[in-house]
Amino acid sequence: MARLDADDLLTPGSLARACALFDAEPDVGLVYGHPRHFVTSVAPPAQVGAVGSTVWAGRDWLAERCRVGVNCITTPEAVVRASVIEQVGPLDTRLGYAQDMEMWCRVASVSDVGRVDGADQALHRDHAGSMSATDGSGALLDLRERATVFDVVFGGPGGDLPDAQELHATARRTLAREAVDTVHRMLDRPDAQADDVLALVSFAKETDAAVLDERRGRALLRRLDRVGPVSHRDVTSSLVGYWRSALGELDYIRWTYRGI
């Protein structure tokens, strides 16, 4: 099963490469690869080099998602074994726009994950009318959606993993720390909105209150006491830019070359 949105394209040979990996690794339930992003009206040619593959134990792949807290699959580059879809069920309708992230994590909780290396597996168009550009109203919405992803995963098949509670706690801690870091960045700007700042601090407290006792959290609380109320001008950001800042530069570089 491959999910292909109207503005995305598969690359020549992508399905054959994915199926070859499925055939070689019977325990793999999800195969993905590098998605080449473009903004032009005409798609660029796909790049194909020395093709290889990487396979992770599903639990290890899921643990990395909990550690980083963000999705690493755009969507069109992913193919899921039909029998695994029958096992874990279809996309979850409780999520607004992160159903794909939840699906990949749910699949990883019951099967291994493989990646086609050395080739563009799909072409993904980034443009102003896409869901990722129009439906992400801000950092808080994004954080809440990803928190729901992990709640759904570990409330379902992921809950059967031996260390499910620890993995879930790691994911929640990651998102709470991200909220703290986001507020720090907002306070660096003169136009931070008070309601957004307070809502993000509340999210961090509700998600994992212990992060406010960490060095970064304590610094934030002192900073809020020092600066007092912030201005009420809107702060806006695109999900694409926010996603990269959330990954961090080193994690982003690693994702570019390793896909995780």
PDB file of C-alpha atoms in Angstrom:
ATOM      1  CA  MET A   1       0.000   0.000   0.000  1.00  0.00           C
ATOM      2  CA  ALA A   2       1.351   3.389  -0.999  1.00  0.00           C
ATOM      3  CA  ARG A   3      -0.318   6.691  -0.123  1.00  0.00           C
ATOM      4  CA  LEU A   4       0.192   9.264  -2.860  1.00  0.00           C
ATOM      5  CA  ASP A   5      -1.227  12.776  -2.608  1.00  0.00           C
ATOM      6  CA  ALA A   6      -2.290  14.697  -5.704  1.00  0.00           C
ATOM      7  CA  ASP A   7       0.814  16.911  -5.773  1.00  0.00           C
ATOM      8  CA  ASP A   8       3.365  14.113  -5.248  1.00  0.00           C
ATOM      9  CA  LEU A   9       5.036  11.713  -7.663  1.00  0.00           C
ATOM     10  CA  LEU A  10       6.647   8.294  -7.477  1.00  0.00           C
ATOM     11  CA  THR A  11      10.009   7.943  -9.203  1.00  0.00           C
ATOM     12  CA  PRO A  12      10.840   5.360 -11.884  1.00  0.00           C
ATOM     13  CA  GLY A  13      11.638   2.044 -10.220  1.00  0.00           C
ATOM     14  CA  SER A  14      10.624   3.128  -6.723  1.00  0.00           C
ATOM     15  CA  LEU A  15       7.980   0.426  -6.237  1.00  0.00           C
ATOM     16  CA  ALA A  16      10.279  -2.258  -7.653  1.00  0.00           C
ATOM     17  CA  ARG A  17      13.033  -1.225  -5.242  1.00  0.00           C
ATOM     18  CA  ALA A  18      10.610  -1.242  -2.298  1.00  0.00           C
ATOM     19  CA  CYS A  19       9.187  -4.642  -3.232  1.00  0.00           C
ATOM     20  CA  ALA A  20      12.671  -6.102  -3.634  1.00  0.00           C
ATOM     21  CA  LEU A  21      13.418  -5.069  -0.051  1.00  0.00           C
ATOM     22  CA  PHE A  22      10.128  -6.582   1.127  1.00  0.00           C
ATOM     23  CA  ASP A  23      11.022  -9.835  -0.632  1.00  0.00           C
ATOM     24  CA  ALA A  24      14.502  -9.908   0.889  1.00  0.00           C
ATOM     25  CA  GLU A  25      13.321  -9.020   4.426  1.00  0.00           C
ATOM     26  CA  PRO A  26      10.049 -10.813   5.341  1.00  0.00           C
ATOM     27  CA  ASP A  27       9.882  -9.110   8.764  1.00  0.00           C
ATOM     28  CA  VAL A  28       9.898  -5.617   7.235  1.00  0.00           C
ATOM     29  CA  GLY A  29       6.432  -4.048   7.176  1.00  0.00           C
ATOM     30  CA  LEU A  30       7.366  -0.512   6.079  1.00  0.00           C
ATOM     31  CA  VAL A  31       9.814   0.560   3.376  1.00  0.00           C
ATOM     32  CA  TYR A  32      10.659   4.170   2.589  1.00  0.00           C
ATOM     33  CA  GLY A  33      13.478   6.157   1.020  1.00  0.00           C
ATOM     34  CA  HIS A  34      14.649   9.650   0.230  1.00  0.00           C
ATOM     35  CA  PRO A  35      11.930  12.131  -0.827  1.00  0.00           C
ATOM     36  CA  ARG A  36      13.181  14.855  -3.140  1.00  0.00           C
ATOM     37  CA  HIS A  37      11.334  18.115  -2.450  1.00  0.00           C
ATOM     38  CA  PHE A  38      10.732  20.677  -5.177  1.00  0.00           C
ATOM     39  CA  VAL A  39       8.846  23.948  -5.633  1.00  0.00           C
ATOM     40  CA  THR A  40       8.892  24.319  -9.430  1.00  0.00           C
ATOM     41  CA  SER A  41       5.938  23.611 -11.715  1.00  0.00           C
ATOM     42  CA  VAL A  42       7.904  20.839 -13.424  1.00  0.00           C
ATOM     43  CA  ALA A  43       9.283  18.018 -11.282  1.00  0.00           C
ATOM     44  CA  PRO A  44      13.065  17.542 -11.329  1.00  0.00           C
ATOM     45  CA  PRO A  45      14.565  14.271 -12.551  1.00  0.00           C
ATOM     46  CA  ALA A  46      14.990  11.627  -9.879  1.00  0.00           C
ATOM     47  CA  GLN A  47      18.514  10.917  -8.720  1.00  0.00           C
ATOM     48  CA  VAL A  48      19.630   7.276  -8.525  1.00  0.00           C
ATOM     49  CA  GLY A  49      23.070   6.132  -7.413  1.00  0.00           C
ATOM     50  CA  ALA A  50      24.398   2.945  -5.880  1.00  0.00           C
ATOM     51  CA  VAL A  51      21.237   1.459  -4.406  1.00  0.00           C
ATOM     52  CA  GLY A  52      21.440  -0.314  -1.062  1.00  0.00           C
ATOM     53  CA  SER A  53      19.240  -0.720   1.977  1.00  0.00           C
ATOM     54  CA  THR A  54      19.085  -0.288   5.744  1.00  0.00           C
ATOM     55  CA  VAL A  55      16.841  -2.304   8.059  1.00  0.00           C
ATOM     56  CA  TRP A  56      15.982  -1.403  11.648  1.00  0.00           C
ATOM     57  CA  ALA A  57      14.176  -3.432  14.262  1.00  0.00           C
ATOM     58  CA  GLY A  58      10.769  -1.786  14.522  1.00  0.00           C
ATOM     59  CA  ARG A  59      11.178  -1.059  18.225  1.00  0.00           C
ATOM     60  CA  ASP A  60      14.510   0.704  17.608  1.00  0.00           C
ATOM     61  CA  TRP A  61      13.060   2.805  14.790  1.00  0.00           C
ATOM     62  CA  LEU A  62      10.110   3.768  16.988  1.00  0.00           C
ATOM     63  CA  ALA A  63      12.444   4.593  19.878  1.00  0.00           C
ATOM     64  CA  GLU A  64      14.266   7.067  17.638  1.00  0.00           C
ATOM     65  CA  ARG A  65      10.985   8.741  16.771  1.00  0.00           C
ATOM     66  CA  CYS A  66      10.284   9.079  20.494  1.00  0.00           C
ATOM     67  CA  ARG A  67      13.742  10.544  21.078  1.00  0.00           C
ATOM     68  CA  VAL A  68      13.449  13.133  18.303  1.00  0.00           C
ATOM     69  CA  GLY A  69       9.687  13.651  18.493  1.00  0.00           C
ATOM     70  CA  VAL A  70       9.083  14.357  14.802  1.00  0.00           C
ATOM     71  CA  ASN A  71       8.156  12.471  11.660  1.00  0.00           C
ATOM     72  CA  CYS A  72      10.961  11.458   9.287  1.00  0.00           C
ATOM     73  CA  ILE A  73       8.793  10.316   6.349  1.00  0.00           C
ATOM     74  CA  THR A  74       7.170  12.856   4.033  1.00  0.00           C
ATOM     75  CA  THR A  75       4.618  10.218   2.863  1.00  0.00           C
ATOM     76  CA  PRO A  76       4.891   9.435  -0.881  1.00  0.00           C
ATOM     77  CA  GLU A  77       8.205   7.605  -0.392  1.00  0.00           C
ATOM     78  CA  ALA A  78       6.620   5.028   1.956  1.00  0.00           C
ATOM     79  CA  VAL A  79       5.163   1.622   1.078  1.00  0.00           C
ATOM     80  CA  VAL A  80       3.507  -0.624   3.686  1.00  0.00           C
ATOM     81  CA  ARG A  81       2.974  -4.360   3.461  1.00  0.00           C
ATOM     82  CA  ALA A  82      -0.779  -5.006   3.037  1.00  0.00           C
ATOM     83  CA  SER A  83      -0.834  -7.759   5.672  1.00  0.00           C
ATOM     84  CA  VAL A  84       0.567  -5.307   8.239  1.00  0.00           C
ATOM     85  CA  ILE A  85      -2.131  -2.761   7.367  1.00  0.00           C
ATOM     86  CA  GLU A  86      -4.711  -5.489   8.003  1.00  0.00           C
ATOM     87  CA  GLN A  87      -3.046  -6.162  11.359  1.00  0.00           C
ATOM     88  CA  VAL A  88      -2.815  -2.585  12.667  1.00  0.00           C
ATOM     89  CA  GLY A  89      -5.824  -1.043  10.915  1.00  0.00           C
ATOM     90  CA  PRO A  90      -6.276   2.062   8.700  1.00  0.00           C
ATOM     91  CA  LEU A  91      -5.346   5.685   9.329  1.00  0.00           C
ATOM     92  CA  ASP A  92      -6.610   7.096  12.625  1.00  0.00           C
ATOM     93  CA  THR A  93      -9.262   9.790  12.141  1.00  0.00           C
ATOM     94  CA  ARG A  94      -8.631  11.357  15.566  1.00  0.00           C
ATOM     95  CA  LEU A  95      -5.642  13.183  14.133  1.00  0.00           C
ATOM     96  CA  GLY A  96      -5.960  16.341  12.051  1.00  0.00           C
ATOM     97  CA  TYR A  97      -2.912  16.098   9.781  1.00  0.00           C
ATOM     98  CA  ALA A  98      -0.402  13.696  11.379  1.00  0.00           C
ATOM     99  CA  GLN A  99      -2.176  10.442  10.517  1.00  0.00           C
ATOM    100  CA  ASP A 100       0.806   9.400   8.430  1.00  0.00           C
ATOM    101  CA  MET A 101       3.277   9.789  11.309  1.00  0.00           C
ATOM    102  CA  GLU A 102       0.986   7.778  13.548  1.00  0.00           C
ATOM    103  CA  MET A 103       0.636   5.069  10.902  1.00  0.00           C
ATOM    104  CA  TRP A 104       4.403   4.670  10.467  1.00  0.00           C
ATOM    105  CA  CYS A 105       4.911   4.462  14.231  1.00  0.00           C
ATOM    106  CA  ARG A 106       2.061   1.984  14.601  1.00  0.00           C
ATOM    107  CA  VAL A 107       3.510  -0.210  11.844  1.00  0.00           C
ATOM    108  CA  ALA A 108       6.958  -0.040  13.483  1.00  0.00           C
ATOM    109  CA  SER A 109       5.456  -1.335  16.713  1.00  0.00           C
ATOM    110  CA  VAL A 110       4.606  -4.672  15.042  1.00  0.00           C
ATOM    111  CA  SER A 111       7.221  -5.033  12.260  1.00  0.00           C
ATOM    112  CA  ASP A 112      10.706  -4.013  11.179  1.00  0.00           C
ATOM    113  CA  VAL A 113      11.353  -0.927   9.058  1.00  0.00           C
ATOM    114  CA  GLY A 114      13.481  -0.773   5.909  1.00  0.00           C
ATOM    115  CA  ARG A 115      14.890   2.058   3.829  1.00  0.00           C
ATOM    116  CA  VAL A 116      16.011   2.111   0.216  1.00  0.00           C
ATOM    117  CA  ASP A 117      19.346   3.939   0.183  1.00  0.00           C
ATOM    118  CA  GLY A 118      20.948   5.706  -2.749  1.00  0.00           C
ATOM    119  CA  ALA A 119      17.849   6.679  -4.742  1.00  0.00           C
ATOM    120  CA  ASP A 120      15.049   9.237  -4.704  1.00  0.00           C
ATOM    121  CA  GLN A 121      11.963   7.163  -3.943  1.00  0.00           C
ATOM    122  CA  ALA A 122       9.451   9.976  -4.476  1.00  0.00           C
ATOM    123  CA  LEU A 123       9.096  13.625  -5.468  1.00  0.00           C
ATOM    124  CA  HIS A 124       7.196  15.871  -3.055  1.00  0.00           C
ATOM    125  CA  ARG A 125       5.996  19.279  -4.123  1.00  0.00           C
ATOM    126  CA  ASP A 126       6.143  22.101  -1.569  1.00  0.00           C
ATOM    127  CA  HIS A 127       3.801  24.993  -2.365  1.00  0.00           C
ATOM    128  CA  ALA A 128       1.675  27.581  -0.616  1.00  0.00           C
ATOM    129  CA  GLY A 129      -1.588  25.681  -1.121  1.00  0.00           C
ATOM    130  CA  SER A 130      -0.460  22.410   0.441  1.00  0.00           C
ATOM    131  CA  MET A 131      -1.884  21.156   3.725  1.00  0.00           C
ATOM    132  CA  SER A 132       1.483  21.469   5.443  1.00  0.00           C
ATOM    133  CA  ALA A 133       1.543  25.164   4.592  1.00  0.00           C
ATOM    134  CA  THR A 134      -2.070  26.044   5.372  1.00  0.00           C
ATOM    135  CA  ASP A 135      -3.273  23.760   8.167  1.00  0.00           C
ATOM    136  CA  GLY A 136      -0.433  24.274  10.651  1.00  0.00           C
ATOM    137  CA  SER A 137      -1.589  27.286  12.642  1.00  0.00           C
ATOM    138  CA  GLY A 138       1.430  27.295  14.914  1.00  0.00           C
ATOM    139  CA  ALA A 139       3.859  25.528  17.163  1.00  0.00           C
ATOM    140  CA  LEU A 140       1.282  24.649  19.820  1.00  0.00           C
ATOM    141  CA  LEU A 141      -1.039  22.938  17.340  1.00  0.00           C
ATOM    142  CA  ASP A 142       1.898  20.980  15.956  1.00  0.00           C
ATOM    143  CA  LEU A 143       3.073  19.870  19.400  1.00  0.00           C
ATOM    144  CA  ARG A 144      -0.407  18.827  20.477  1.00  0.00           C
ATOM    145  CA  GLU A 145      -0.877  16.831  17.293  1.00  0.00           C
ATOM    146  CA  ARG A 146       2.385  14.961  17.762  1.00  0.00           C
ATOM    147  CA  ALA A 147       1.575  14.321  21.424  1.00  0.00           C
ATOM    148  CA  THR A 148      -1.692  12.758  20.250  1.00  0.00           C
ATOM    149  CA  VAL A 149       0.270  10.621  17.770  1.00  0.00           C
ATOM    150  CA  PHE A 150       2.242   9.000  20.565  1.00  0.00           C
ATOM    151  CA  ASP A 151      -0.851   8.676  22.781  1.00  0.00           C
ATOM    152  CA  VAL A 152      -2.634   6.796  19.993  1.00  0.00           C
ATOM    153  CA  VAL A 153       0.375   4.607  19.160  1.00  0.00           C
ATOM    154  CA  PHE A 154       1.000   3.534  22.740  1.00  0.00           C
ATOM    155  CA  GLY A 155      -2.703   3.225  23.394  1.00  0.00           C
ATOM    156  CA  GLY A 156      -2.763   0.699  20.541  1.00  0.00           C
ATOM    157  CA  PRO A 157      -0.221  -1.842  19.255  1.00  0.00           C
ATOM    158  CA  GLY A 158       2.724   0.113  20.648  1.00  0.00           C
ATOM    159  CA  GLY A 159       1.402  -0.526  24.126  1.00  0.00           C
ATOM    160  CA  ASP A 160       2.319  -4.197  23.759  1.00  0.00           C
ATOM    161  CA  LEU A 161       6.051  -3.444  23.558  1.00  0.00           C
ATOM    162  CA  PRO A 162       7.929  -4.458  26.736  1.00  0.00           C
ATOM    163  CA  ASP A 163       9.183  -0.894  27.346  1.00  0.00           C
ATOM    164  CA  ALA A 164       6.098   0.912  26.055  1.00  0.00           C
ATOM    165  CA  GLN A 165       5.724   3.131  29.114  1.00  0.00           C
ATOM    166  CA  GLU A 166       9.363   4.201  28.951  1.00  0.00           C
ATOM    167  CA  LEU A 167       9.151   4.964  25.231  1.00  0.00           C
ATOM    168  CA  HIS A 168       5.941   6.946  25.684  1.00  0.00           C
ATOM    169  CA  ALA A 169       7.494   8.902  28.541  1.00  0.00           C
ATOM    170  CA  THR A 170      10.524   9.669  26.363  1.00  0.00           C
ATOM    171  CA  ALA A 171       8.280  11.026  23.611  1.00  0.00           C
ATOM    172  CA  ARG A 172       6.353  13.230  26.020  1.00  0.00           C
ATOM    173  CA  ARG A 173       9.574  14.541  27.567  1.00  0.00           C
ATOM    174  CA  THR A 174      10.941  15.340  24.109  1.00  0.00           C
ATOM    175  CA  LEU A 175       7.841  17.338  23.183  1.00  0.00           C
ATOM    176  CA  ALA A 176       7.787  19.189  26.509  1.00  0.00           C
ATOM    177  CA  ARG A 177      11.440  20.176  26.027  1.00  0.00           C
ATOM    178  CA  GLU A 178      10.643  21.321  22.506  1.00  0.00           C
ATOM    179  CA  ALA A 179       7.889  23.555  23.907  1.00  0.00           C
ATOM    180  CA  VAL A 180      10.386  25.100  26.346  1.00  0.00           C
ATOM    181  CA  ASP A 181      12.898  25.719  23.548  1.00  0.00           C
ATOM    182  CA  THR A 182      10.160  27.220  21.375  1.00  0.00           C
ATOM    183  CA  VAL A 183       9.237  29.723  24.091  1.00  0.00           C
ATOM    184  CA  HIS A 184      12.900  30.698  24.458  1.00  0.00           C
ATOM    185  CA  ARG A 185      13.041  31.440  20.722  1.00  0.00           C
ATOM    186  CA  MET A 186       9.784  33.383  20.864  1.00  0.00           C
ATOM    187  CA  LEU A 187      11.095  35.550  23.695  1.00  0.00           C
ATOM    188  CA  ASP A 188      14.102  36.427  21.553  1.00  0.00           C
ATOM    189  CA  ARG A 189      11.688  38.339  19.332  1.00  0.00           C
ATOM    190  CA  PRO A 190      10.074  41.662  20.248  1.00  0.00           C
ATOM    191  CA  ASP A 191       6.666  40.618  18.909  1.00  0.00           C
ATOM    192  CA  ALA A 192       6.012  37.480  20.959  1.00  0.00           C
ATOM    193  CA  GLN A 193       2.370  36.964  21.820  1.00  0.00           C
ATOM    194  CA  ALA A 194       1.608  36.503  25.511  1.00  0.00           C
ATOM    195  CA  ASP A 195      -1.188  33.988  24.974  1.00  0.00           C
ATOM    196  CA  ASP A 196       1.067  31.777  22.833  1.00  0.00           C
ATOM    197  CA  VAL A 197       3.878  31.898  25.386  1.00  0.00           C
ATOM    198  CA  LEU A 198       1.601  30.947  28.264  1.00  0.00           C
ATOM    199  CA  ALA A 199      -0.094  28.196  26.257  1.00  0.00           C
ATOM    200  CA  LEU A 200       3.253  26.608  25.367  1.00  0.00           C
ATOM    201  CA  VAL A 201       4.420  26.752  28.977  1.00  0.00           C
ATOM    202  CA  SER A 202       1.161  25.091  30.007  1.00  0.00           C
ATOM    203  CA  PHE A 203       1.676  22.408  27.362  1.00  0.00           C
ATOM    204  CA  ALA A 204       5.163  21.670  28.702  1.00  0.00           C
ATOM    205  CA  LYS A 205       3.826  21.448  32.247  1.00  0.00           C
ATOM    206  CA  GLU A 206       0.945  19.166  31.280  1.00  0.00           C
ATOM    207  CA  THR A 207       3.065  16.937  29.055  1.00  0.00           C
ATOM    208  CA  ASP A 208       6.047  16.460  31.401  1.00  0.00           C
ATOM    209  CA  ALA A 209       6.248  18.927  34.276  1.00  0.00           C
ATOM    210  CA  ALA A 210       9.734  17.696  35.188  1.00  0.00           C
ATOM    211  CA  VAL A 211      11.250  19.583  32.231  1.00  0.00           C
ATOM    212  CA  LEU A 212      10.549  22.866  34.012  1.00  0.00           C
ATOM    213  CA  ASP A 213      12.889  21.685  36.786  1.00  0.00           C
ATOM    214  CA  GLU A 214      15.691  21.076  34.270  1.00  0.00           C
ATOM    215  CA  ARG A 215      18.301  23.752  33.558  1.00  0.00           C
ATOM    216  CA  ARG A 216      16.600  24.964  30.386  1.00  0.00           C
ATOM    217  CA  GLY A 217      13.184  24.991  32.059  1.00  0.00           C
ATOM    218  CA  ARG A 218      14.400  26.869  35.130  1.00  0.00           C
ATOM    219  CA  ALA A 219      16.067  29.417  32.869  1.00  0.00           C
ATOM    220  CA  LEU A 220      12.781  29.931  31.054  1.00  0.00           C
ATOM    221  CA  LEU A 221      10.826  30.499  34.257  1.00  0.00           C
ATOM    222  CA  ARG A 222      13.424  33.025  35.440  1.00  0.00           C
ATOM    223  CA  ARG A 223      13.287  34.711  32.063  1.00  0.00           C
ATOM    224  CA  LEU A 224       9.502  34.996  32.186  1.00  0.00           C
ATOM    225  CA  ASP A 225       9.686  36.513  35.660  1.00  0.00           C
ATOM    226  CA  ARG A 226      12.273  38.999  34.432  1.00  0.00           C
ATOM    227  CA  VAL A 227      10.645  40.167  31.207  1.00  0.00           C
ATOM    228  CA  GLY A 228       7.072  40.196  32.473  1.00  0.00           C
ATOM    229  CA  PRO A 229       4.163  40.251  29.995  1.00  0.00           C
ATOM    230  CA  VAL A 230       5.145  40.111  26.346  1.00  0.00           C
ATOM    231  CA  SER A 231       3.434  41.994  23.571  1.00  0.00           C
ATOM    232  CA  HIS A 232       0.293  40.684  21.893  1.00  0.00           C
ATOM    233  CA  ARG A 233       1.343  40.723  18.249  1.00  0.00           C
ATOM    234  CA  ASP A 234       0.921  37.486  16.340  1.00  0.00           C
ATOM    235  CA  VAL A 235       3.829  35.115  15.868  1.00  0.00           C
ATOM    236  CA  THR A 236       3.544  32.929  12.756  1.00  0.00           C
ATOM    237  CA  SER A 237       5.759  30.218  11.263  1.00  0.00           C
ATOM    238  CA  SER A 238       5.461  27.558   8.588  1.00  0.00           C
ATOM    239  CA  LEU A 239       5.416  23.915   9.599  1.00  0.00           C
ATOM    240  CA  VAL A 240       8.245  23.163   7.182  1.00  0.00           C
ATOM    241  CA  GLY A 241      10.595  25.675   8.804  1.00  0.00           C
ATOM    242  CA  TYR A 242       9.450  24.712  12.274  1.00  0.00           C
ATOM    243  CA  TRP A 243       9.997  21.022  11.515  1.00  0.00           C
ATOM    244  CA  ARG A 244      13.625  21.658  10.572  1.00  0.00           C
ATOM    245  CA  SER A 245      14.315  23.756  13.670  1.00  0.00           C
ATOM    246  CA  ALA A 246      12.728  21.041  15.812  1.00  0.00           C
ATOM    247  CA  LEU A 247      14.964  18.394  14.331  1.00  0.00           C
ATOM    248  CA  GLY A 248      18.056  20.443  15.028  1.00  0.00           C
ATOM    249  CA  GLU A 249      20.864  20.882  12.555  1.00  0.00           C
ATOM    250  CA  LEU A 250      22.706  17.644  13.340  1.00  0.00           C
ATOM    251  CA  ASP A 251      19.542  15.552  13.314  1.00  0.00           C
ATOM    252  CA  TYR A 252      18.491  17.208  10.044  1.00  0.00           C
ATOM    253  CA  ILE A 253      21.809  16.365   8.398  1.00  0.00           C
ATOM    254  CA  ARG A 254      21.565  12.795   9.630  1.00  0.00           C
ATOM    255  CA  TRP A 255      18.006  12.536   8.290  1.00  0.00           C
ATOM    256  CA  THR A 256      19.177  13.787   4.890  1.00  0.00           C
ATOM    257  CA  TYR A 257      21.734  11.016   4.539  1.00  0.00           C
ATOM    258  CA  ARG A 258      20.311   8.193   6.670  1.00  0.00           C
ATOM    259  CA  GLY A 259      16.568   8.866   6.695  1.00  0.00           C
ATOM    260  CA  ILE A 260      16.097   8.568  10.457  1.00  0.00           C
TER     261      ILE A 260
END
